[in-house]
Amino acid sequence: MTNSVSYTIMVQTNSGSTDPVTLSVSGQPSGANVSFSTNPVVPGNSSVLTLGGLTSVAVGNYVLNVEGMNASGNANLQLNLEVLDNCTSTCNTFT
């Protein structure tokens, strides 16, 4: 099992706002750590969400909720993380 997975999040706004968007995540497995490569993010740019410490988390399916918030409002993105046991590096998957 790999110790981490990464997902690139592109930040855009419908309102044309250029206010930076602060990202947060909830729903990650107990024992996992979360980091963003850039936070807050200026719309039109991206940030890489990395979940680490996955070798110590319980096997199962997890629904992660990524929220982006700025002065203009907020938006949510759901990601599914499946942690399998006794696998190669392809076992942790995002959808």
CSV table of N, CA, C and O in Angstrom, one decimal:
chain,number,residue,atom,x,y,z
A,1,MET,N,0.8,-1.2,0.0
A,1,MET,CA,0.0,0.0,0.0
A,1,MET,C,0.9,1.2,0.0
A,1,MET,O,1.9,1.3,0.7
A,2,THR,N,0.5,2.2,-0.8
A,2,THR,CA,1.3,3.5,-0.8
A,2,THR,C,1.0,4.3,0.5
A,2,THR,O,-0.1,4.1,1.0
A,3,ASN,N,1.9,5.1,0.9
A,3,ASN,CA,1.7,5.9,2.0
A,3,ASN,C,0.9,7.2,1.8
A,3,ASN,O,0.4,7.8,2.7
A,4,SER,N,0.8,7.6,0.5
A,4,SER,CA,0.1,8.9,0.2
A,4,SER,C,-0.5,8.8,-1.2
A,4,SER,O,-0.1,8.0,-2.0
A,5,VAL,N,-1.5,9.7,-1.4
A,5,VAL,CA,-2.1,9.9,-2.7
A,5,VAL,C,-2.2,11.4,-2.8
A,5,VAL,O,-2.3,12.2,-1.9
A,6,SER,N,-2.2,11.9,-4.1
A,6,SER,CA,-2.3,13.3,-4.4
A,6,SER,C,-3.4,13.5,-5.4
A,6,SER,O,-3.6,12.7,-6.3
A,7,TYR,N,-4.0,14.7,-5.4
A,7,TYR,CA,-5.1,15.0,-6.3
A,7,TYR,C,-4.9,16.5,-6.6
A,7,TYR,O,-4.8,17.3,-5.7
A,8,THR,N,-4.9,16.9,-7.9
A,8,THR,CA,-4.8,18.3,-8.2
A,8,THR,C,-6.2,18.9,-8.3
A,8,THR,O,-7.1,18.4,-9.0
A,9,ILE,N,-6.3,20.1,-7.6
A,9,ILE,CA,-7.6,20.8,-7.5
A,9,ILE,C,-7.5,22.1,-8.2
A,9,ILE,O,-6.7,22.9,-7.8
A,10,MET,N,-8.2,22.3,-9.3
A,10,MET,CA,-8.2,23.5,-10.1
A,10,MET,C,-9.3,24.5,-9.4
A,10,MET,O,-10.4,24.0,-9.2
A,11,VAL,N,-8.9,25.7,-9.1
A,11,VAL,CA,-9.8,26.6,-8.5
A,11,VAL,C,-10.3,27.7,-9.5
A,11,VAL,O,-9.5,28.3,-10.1
A,12,GLN,N,-11.6,27.8,-9.7
A,12,GLN,CA,-12.2,28.7,-10.6
A,12,GLN,C,-13.4,29.3,-9.9
A,12,GLN,O,-14.0,28.7,-8.9
A,13,THR,N,-13.8,30.5,-10.3
A,13,THR,CA,-15.0,31.1,-9.7
A,13,THR,C,-16.0,31.4,-10.9
A,13,THR,O,-15.6,31.7,-12.0
A,14,ASN,N,-17.3,31.4,-10.5
A,14,ASN,CA,-18.3,31.7,-11.5
A,14,ASN,C,-18.5,33.2,-11.5
A,14,ASN,O,-19.1,33.8,-12.5
A,15,SER,N,-18.2,33.9,-10.5
A,15,SER,CA,-18.5,35.3,-10.3
A,15,SER,C,-17.4,36.2,-10.9
A,15,SER,O,-17.5,37.4,-11.0
A,16,GLY,N,-16.2,35.7,-11.3
A,16,GLY,CA,-15.1,36.5,-11.8
A,16,GLY,C,-14.3,37.0,-10.7
A,16,GLY,O,-13.4,37.8,-10.9
A,17,SER,N,-14.6,36.7,-9.5
A,17,SER,CA,-13.8,37.2,-8.3
A,17,SER,C,-12.3,36.7,-8.4
A,17,SER,O,-12.0,35.6,-8.8
A,18,THR,N,-11.5,37.6,-8.0
A,18,THR,CA,-10.0,37.3,-7.9
A,18,THR,C,-9.6,37.1,-6.4
A,18,THR,O,-8.4,36.9,-6.2
A,19,ASP,N,-10.6,37.1,-5.5
A,19,ASP,CA,-10.2,36.9,-4.1
A,19,ASP,C,-9.7,35.5,-3.9
A,19,ASP,O,-10.3,34.5,-4.4
A,20,PRO,N,-8.6,35.3,-3.2
A,20,PRO,CA,-8.1,34.0,-2.9
A,20,PRO,C,-9.1,33.1,-2.3
A,20,PRO,O,-9.9,33.5,-1.5
A,21,VAL,N,-9.0,31.8,-2.6
A,21,VAL,CA,-9.9,30.8,-2.1
A,21,VAL,C,-9.2,29.9,-1.1
A,21,VAL,O,-8.1,29.4,-1.4
A,22,THR,N,-9.7,29.8,0.1
A,22,THR,CA,-9.1,29.0,1.2
A,22,THR,C,-9.7,27.6,1.1
A,22,THR,O,-10.9,27.5,1.1
A,23,LEU,N,-8.9,26.6,1.0
A,23,LEU,CA,-9.3,25.2,0.9
A,23,LEU,C,-9.2,24.5,2.2
A,23,LEU,O,-8.3,24.8,3.0
A,24,SER,N,-10.2,23.6,2.5
A,24,SER,CA,-10.1,22.8,3.6
A,24,SER,C,-10.7,21.4,3.2
A,24,SER,O,-11.4,21.3,2.2
A,25,VAL,N,-10.4,20.4,4.0
A,25,VAL,CA,-10.9,19.0,3.8
A,25,VAL,C,-11.4,18.4,5.0
A,25,VAL,O,-10.8,18.6,6.1
A,26,SER,N,-12.4,17.6,4.9
A,26,SER,CA,-12.9,16.8,6.1
A,26,SER,C,-13.3,15.4,5.6
A,26,SER,O,-13.4,15.2,4.4
A,27,GLY,N,-13.4,14.5,6.5
A,27,GLY,CA,-13.8,13.2,6.2
A,27,GLY,C,-12.6,12.2,5.9
A,27,GLY,O,-12.8,11.1,5.6
A,28,GLN,N,-11.4,12.7,6.1
A,28,GLN,CA,-10.2,11.9,5.9
A,28,GLN,C,-10.2,10.8,7.0
A,28,GLN,O,-10.7,11.0,8.1
A,29,PRO,N,-9.6,9.7,6.7
A,29,PRO,CA,-9.5,8.6,7.7
A,29,PRO,C,-8.6,9.0,8.9
A,29,PRO,O,-7.7,9.8,8.8
A,30,SER,N,-9.0,8.5,10.0
A,30,SER,CA,-8.2,8.8,11.3
A,30,SER,C,-6.8,8.3,11.0
A,30,SER,O,-6.6,7.2,10.6
A,31,GLY,N,-5.8,9.1,11.4
A,31,GLY,CA,-4.4,8.7,11.2
A,31,GLY,C,-3.8,9.3,9.9
A,31,GLY,O,-2.6,9.3,9.8
A,32,ALA,N,-4.6,9.7,9.0
A,32,ALA,CA,-4.1,10.3,7.8
A,32,ALA,C,-3.8,11.8,8.0
A,32,ALA,O,-4.5,12.5,8.8
A,33,ASN,N,-2.9,12.3,7.3
A,33,ASN,CA,-2.6,13.8,7.4
A,33,ASN,C,-2.9,14.4,6.0
A,33,ASN,O,-2.8,13.7,5.0
A,34,VAL,N,-3.3,15.7,6.1
A,34,VAL,CA,-3.7,16.4,4.9
A,34,VAL,C,-2.9,17.6,4.7
A,34,VAL,O,-2.6,18.3,5.6
A,35,SER,N,-2.5,17.9,3.4
A,35,SER,CA,-1.8,19.1,3.1
A,35,SER,C,-2.2,19.6,1.7
A,35,SER,O,-2.5,18.8,0.9
A,36,PHE,N,-2.1,20.9,1.5
A,36,PHE,CA,-2.3,21.5,0.2
A,36,PHE,C,-1.0,22.2,-0.2
A,36,PHE,O,-0.3,22.8,0.7
A,37,SER,N,-0.6,22.1,-1.5
A,37,SER,CA,0.6,22.7,-1.9
A,37,SER,C,0.6,24.2,-1.9
A,37,SER,O,1.6,24.9,-1.6
A,38,THR,N,-0.6,24.7,-2.1
A,38,THR,CA,-0.8,26.2,-2.0
A,38,THR,C,-2.2,26.4,-1.3
A,38,THR,O,-3.2,25.8,-1.7
A,39,ASN,N,-2.2,27.3,-0.4
A,39,ASN,CA,-3.5,27.5,0.3
A,39,ASN,C,-3.3,28.8,1.1
A,39,ASN,O,-2.5,28.9,2.0
A,40,PRO,N,-4.1,29.9,0.8
A,40,PRO,CA,-5.2,30.0,-0.2
A,40,PRO,C,-4.7,30.0,-1.6
A,40,PRO,O,-3.5,30.1,-1.9
A,41,VAL,N,-5.6,29.8,-2.6
A,41,VAL,CA,-5.3,29.7,-4.0
A,41,VAL,C,-6.0,30.9,-4.7
A,41,VAL,O,-7.2,31.1,-4.5
A,42,VAL,N,-5.3,31.6,-5.6
A,42,VAL,CA,-5.9,32.6,-6.4
A,42,VAL,C,-6.7,31.9,-7.6
A,42,VAL,O,-6.1,31.0,-8.2
A,43,PRO,N,-8.0,32.3,-7.8
A,43,PRO,CA,-8.7,31.6,-8.9
A,43,PRO,C,-8.0,31.6,-10.2
A,43,PRO,O,-7.3,32.6,-10.5
A,44,GLY,N,-8.1,30.5,-10.9
A,44,GLY,CA,-7.4,30.3,-12.2
A,44,GLY,C,-6.1,29.5,-11.9
A,44,GLY,O,-5.4,29.2,-12.9
A,45,ASN,N,-5.8,29.2,-10.7
A,45,ASN,CA,-4.6,28.4,-10.4
A,45,ASN,C,-5.1,27.1,-9.7
A,45,ASN,O,-6.2,26.9,-9.4
A,46,SER,N,-4.1,26.2,-9.4
A,46,SER,CA,-4.4,25.0,-8.8
A,46,SER,C,-3.6,24.7,-7.5
A,46,SER,O,-2.6,25.4,-7.2
A,47,SER,N,-4.0,23.7,-6.7
A,47,SER,CA,-3.3,23.3,-5.5
A,47,SER,C,-3.4,21.8,-5.5
A,47,SER,O,-4.3,21.2,-6.0
A,48,VAL,N,-2.3,21.2,-5.0
A,48,VAL,CA,-2.3,19.7,-4.9
A,48,VAL,C,-2.6,19.3,-3.5
A,48,VAL,O,-2.0,19.7,-2.5
A,49,LEU,N,-3.7,18.5,-3.4
A,49,LEU,CA,-4.1,18.0,-2.1
A,49,LEU,C,-3.4,16.6,-1.9
A,49,LEU,O,-3.5,15.8,-2.8
A,50,THR,N,-2.7,16.5,-0.8
A,50,THR,CA,-2.0,15.2,-0.5
A,50,THR,C,-2.5,14.7,0.8
A,50,THR,O,-2.5,15.4,1.8
A,51,LEU,N,-2.8,13.4,0.8
A,51,LEU,CA,-3.2,12.7,2.0
A,51,LEU,C,-2.0,11.7,2.3
A,51,LEU,O,-1.7,10.9,1.4
A,52,GLY,N,-1.4,11.9,3.4
A,52,GLY,CA,-0.3,11.0,3.8
A,52,GLY,C,-0.6,10.2,5.0
A,52,GLY,O,-1.7,10.3,5.6
A,53,GLY,N,0.3,9.3,5.3
A,53,GLY,CA,0.1,8.4,6.5
A,53,GLY,C,-0.9,7.3,6.2
A,53,GLY,O,-1.5,6.8,7.2
A,54,LEU,N,-1.2,6.9,5.0
A,54,LEU,CA,-2.2,6.0,4.6
A,54,LEU,C,-1.9,4.6,5.0
A,54,LEU,O,-2.8,3.7,5.2
A,55,THR,N,-0.6,4.2,5.3
A,55,THR,CA,-0.3,2.9,5.7
A,55,THR,C,-0.8,2.6,7.1
A,55,THR,O,-1.0,1.4,7.5
A,56,SER,N,-1.2,3.6,7.8
A,56,SER,CA,-1.7,3.4,9.2
A,56,SER,C,-3.2,3.6,9.4
A,56,SER,O,-3.7,3.5,10.5
A,57,VAL,N,-3.9,3.7,8.3
A,57,VAL,CA,-5.4,3.9,8.4
A,57,VAL,C,-6.1,2.6,8.2
A,57,VAL,O,-5.6,1.7,7.6
A,58,ALA,N,-7.3,2.6,8.6
A,58,ALA,CA,-8.2,1.4,8.5
A,58,ALA,C,-8.6,1.2,7.1
A,58,ALA,O,-8.9,2.2,6.4
A,59,VAL,N,-8.7,-0.1,6.7
A,59,VAL,CA,-9.2,-0.4,5.4
A,59,VAL,C,-10.7,0.1,5.3
A,59,VAL,O,-11.4,-0.1,6.2
A,60,GLY,N,-11.1,0.6,4.1
A,60,GLY,CA,-12.4,1.0,4.0
A,60,GLY,C,-12.6,2.1,2.9
A,60,GLY,O,-11.6,2.5,2.2
A,61,ASN,N,-13.8,2.6,2.8
A,61,ASN,CA,-14.1,3.6,1.8
A,61,ASN,C,-14.4,4.9,2.6
A,61,ASN,O,-15.1,4.9,3.6
A,62,TYR,N,-13.9,6.0,2.1
A,62,TYR,CA,-14.0,7.3,2.8
A,62,TYR,C,-14.5,8.3,1.8
A,62,TYR,O,-14.0,8.4,0.7
A,63,VAL,N,-15.4,9.2,2.2
A,63,VAL,CA,-15.8,10.3,1.4
A,63,VAL,C,-15.2,11.5,2.0
A,63,VAL,O,-15.4,11.9,3.1
A,64,LEU,N,-14.3,12.2,1.1
A,64,LEU,CA,-13.7,13.4,1.5
A,64,LEU,C,-14.4,14.6,1.0
A,64,LEU,O,-14.9,14.6,-0.2
A,65,ASN,N,-14.6,15.6,1.8
A,65,ASN,CA,-15.3,16.8,1.3
A,65,ASN,C,-14.3,17.9,1.3
A,65,ASN,O,-13.7,18.3,2.3
A,66,VAL,N,-14.0,18.4,0.1
A,66,VAL,CA,-13.1,19.5,-0.1
A,66,VAL,C,-13.9,20.8,-0.2
A,66,VAL,O,-14.8,20.8,-1.1
A,67,GLU,N,-13.7,21.8,0.6
A,67,GLU,CA,-14.4,23.0,0.5
A,67,GLU,C,-13.5,24.2,0.2
A,67,GLU,O,-12.4,24.3,0.7
A,68,GLY,N,-14.0,25.0,-0.7
A,68,GLY,CA,-13.3,26.2,-1.1
A,68,GLY,C,-14.1,27.4,-0.7
A,68,GLY,O,-15.3,27.4,-1.0
A,69,MET,N,-13.5,28.4,0.0
A,69,MET,CA,-14.3,29.5,0.5
A,69,MET,C,-13.5,30.8,0.3
A,69,MET,O,-12.3,30.9,0.5
A,70,ASN,N,-14.2,31.9,-0.2
A,70,ASN,CA,-13.7,33.2,-0.2
A,70,ASN,C,-14.8,34.2,0.1
A,70,ASN,O,-15.9,33.8,0.4
A,71,ALA,N,-14.6,35.5,-0.1
A,71,ALA,CA,-15.6,36.5,0.2
A,71,ALA,C,-16.8,36.4,-0.6
A,71,ALA,O,-17.9,36.8,-0.2
A,72,SER,N,-16.7,35.8,-1.8
A,72,SER,CA,-17.9,35.6,-2.7
A,72,SER,C,-18.7,34.4,-2.4
A,72,SER,O,-19.8,34.3,-2.9
A,73,GLY,N,-18.3,33.5,-1.6
A,73,GLY,CA,-19.0,32.3,-1.2
A,73,GLY,C,-18.2,31.1,-1.1
A,73,GLY,O,-17.0,31.2,-0.8
A,74,ASN,N,-18.9,29.9,-1.2
A,74,ASN,CA,-18.1,28.7,-1.0
A,74,ASN,C,-18.6,27.6,-2.0
A,74,ASN,O,-19.7,27.8,-2.6
A,75,ALA,N,-17.8,26.6,-2.2
A,75,ALA,CA,-18.2,25.5,-3.1
A,75,ALA,C,-17.6,24.2,-2.5
A,75,ALA,O,-16.6,24.3,-1.7
A,76,ASN,N,-18.2,23.1,-2.8
A,76,ASN,CA,-17.7,21.8,-2.2
A,76,ASN,C,-17.5,20.8,-3.3
A,76,ASN,O,-18.1,20.8,-4.4
A,77,LEU,N,-16.5,19.9,-3.1
A,77,LEU,CA,-16.2,18.9,-4.0
A,77,LEU,C,-16.0,17.6,-3.2
A,77,LEU,O,-15.3,17.6,-2.2
A,78,GLN,N,-16.7,16.5,-3.6
A,78,GLN,CA,-16.5,15.3,-2.9
A,78,GLN,C,-15.6,14.3,-3.7
A,78,GLN,O,-15.7,14.2,-4.9
A,79,LEU,N,-14.7,13.7,-2.9
A,79,LEU,CA,-13.8,12.7,-3.4
A,79,LEU,C,-14.0,11.4,-2.7
A,79,LEU,O,-14.2,11.4,-1.5
A,80,ASN,N,-13.9,10.3,-3.4
A,80,ASN,CA,-14.0,9.0,-2.8
A,80,ASN,C,-12.6,8.4,-2.7
A,80,ASN,O,-11.9,8.3,-3.7
A,81,LEU,N,-12.2,8.0,-1.5
A,81,LEU,CA,-11.0,7.3,-1.2
A,81,LEU,C,-11.2,5.9,-0.8
A,81,LEU,O,-11.9,5.7,0.2
A,82,GLU,N,-10.7,5.0,-1.5
A,82,GLU,CA,-10.8,3.5,-1.1
A,82,GLU,C,-9.4,3.0,-0.7
A,82,GLU,O,-8.5,3.1,-1.4
A,83,VAL,N,-9.4,2.6,0.6
A,83,VAL,CA,-8.1,2.0,1.1
A,83,VAL,C,-8.3,0.5,1.2
A,83,VAL,O,-9.2,0.0,1.8
A,84,LEU,N,-7.4,-0.2,0.4
A,84,LEU,CA,-7.5,-1.7,0.4
A,84,LEU,C,-6.3,-2.2,1.2
A,84,LEU,O,-5.3,-1.6,1.4
A,85,ASP,N,-6.4,-3.5,1.5
A,85,ASP,CA,-5.3,-4.2,2.3
A,85,ASP,C,-4.5,-5.0,1.4
A,85,ASP,O,-5.0,-5.6,0.4
A,86,ASN,N,-3.2,-5.2,1.7
A,86,ASN,CA,-2.3,-6.1,1.0
A,86,ASN,C,-2.3,-5.8,-0.5
A,86,ASN,O,-2.5,-6.7,-1.3
A,87,CYS,N,-2.0,-4.6,-0.9
A,87,CYS,CA,-2.0,-4.3,-2.3
A,87,CYS,C,-0.7,-3.7,-2.7
A,87,CYS,O,0.2,-3.4,-1.9
A,88,THR,N,-0.6,-3.4,-4.0
A,88,THR,CA,0.5,-2.7,-4.6
A,88,THR,C,0.2,-1.2,-4.5
A,88,THR,O,-0.8,-0.8,-4.0
A,89,SER,N,1.1,-0.4,-5.2
A,89,SER,CA,0.9,1.0,-5.1
A,89,SER,C,-0.3,1.5,-5.8
A,89,SER,O,-0.7,2.7,-5.7
A,90,THR,N,-1.1,0.7,-6.5
A,90,THR,CA,-2.3,1.2,-7.2
A,90,THR,C,-3.5,1.0,-6.4
A,90,THR,O,-4.6,1.3,-6.9
A,91,CYS,N,-3.4,0.6,-5.2
A,91,CYS,CA,-4.6,0.3,-4.4
A,91,CYS,C,-5.4,1.5,-3.8
A,91,CYS,O,-6.6,1.4,-3.7
A,92,ASN,N,-4.7,2.5,-3.5
A,92,ASN,CA,-5.4,3.7,-3.0
A,92,ASN,C,-5.9,4.5,-4.2
A,92,ASN,O,-5.1,4.9,-5.1
A,93,THR,N,-7.2,4.7,-4.3
A,93,THR,CA,-7.7,5.3,-5.5
A,93,THR,C,-8.6,6.5,-5.1
A,93,THR,O,-9.3,6.5,-4.1
A,94,PHE,N,-8.6,7.5,-5.9
A,94,PHE,CA,-9.5,8.7,-5.9
A,94,PHE,C,-10.5,8.6,-7.0
A,94,PHE,O,-10.1,8.2,-8.1
A,95,THR,N,-11.7,8.9,-6.8
A,95,THR,CA,-12.6,9.0,-7.9
A,95,THR,C,-13.4,10.3,-7.8
A,95,THR,O,-13.4,10.9,-6.8
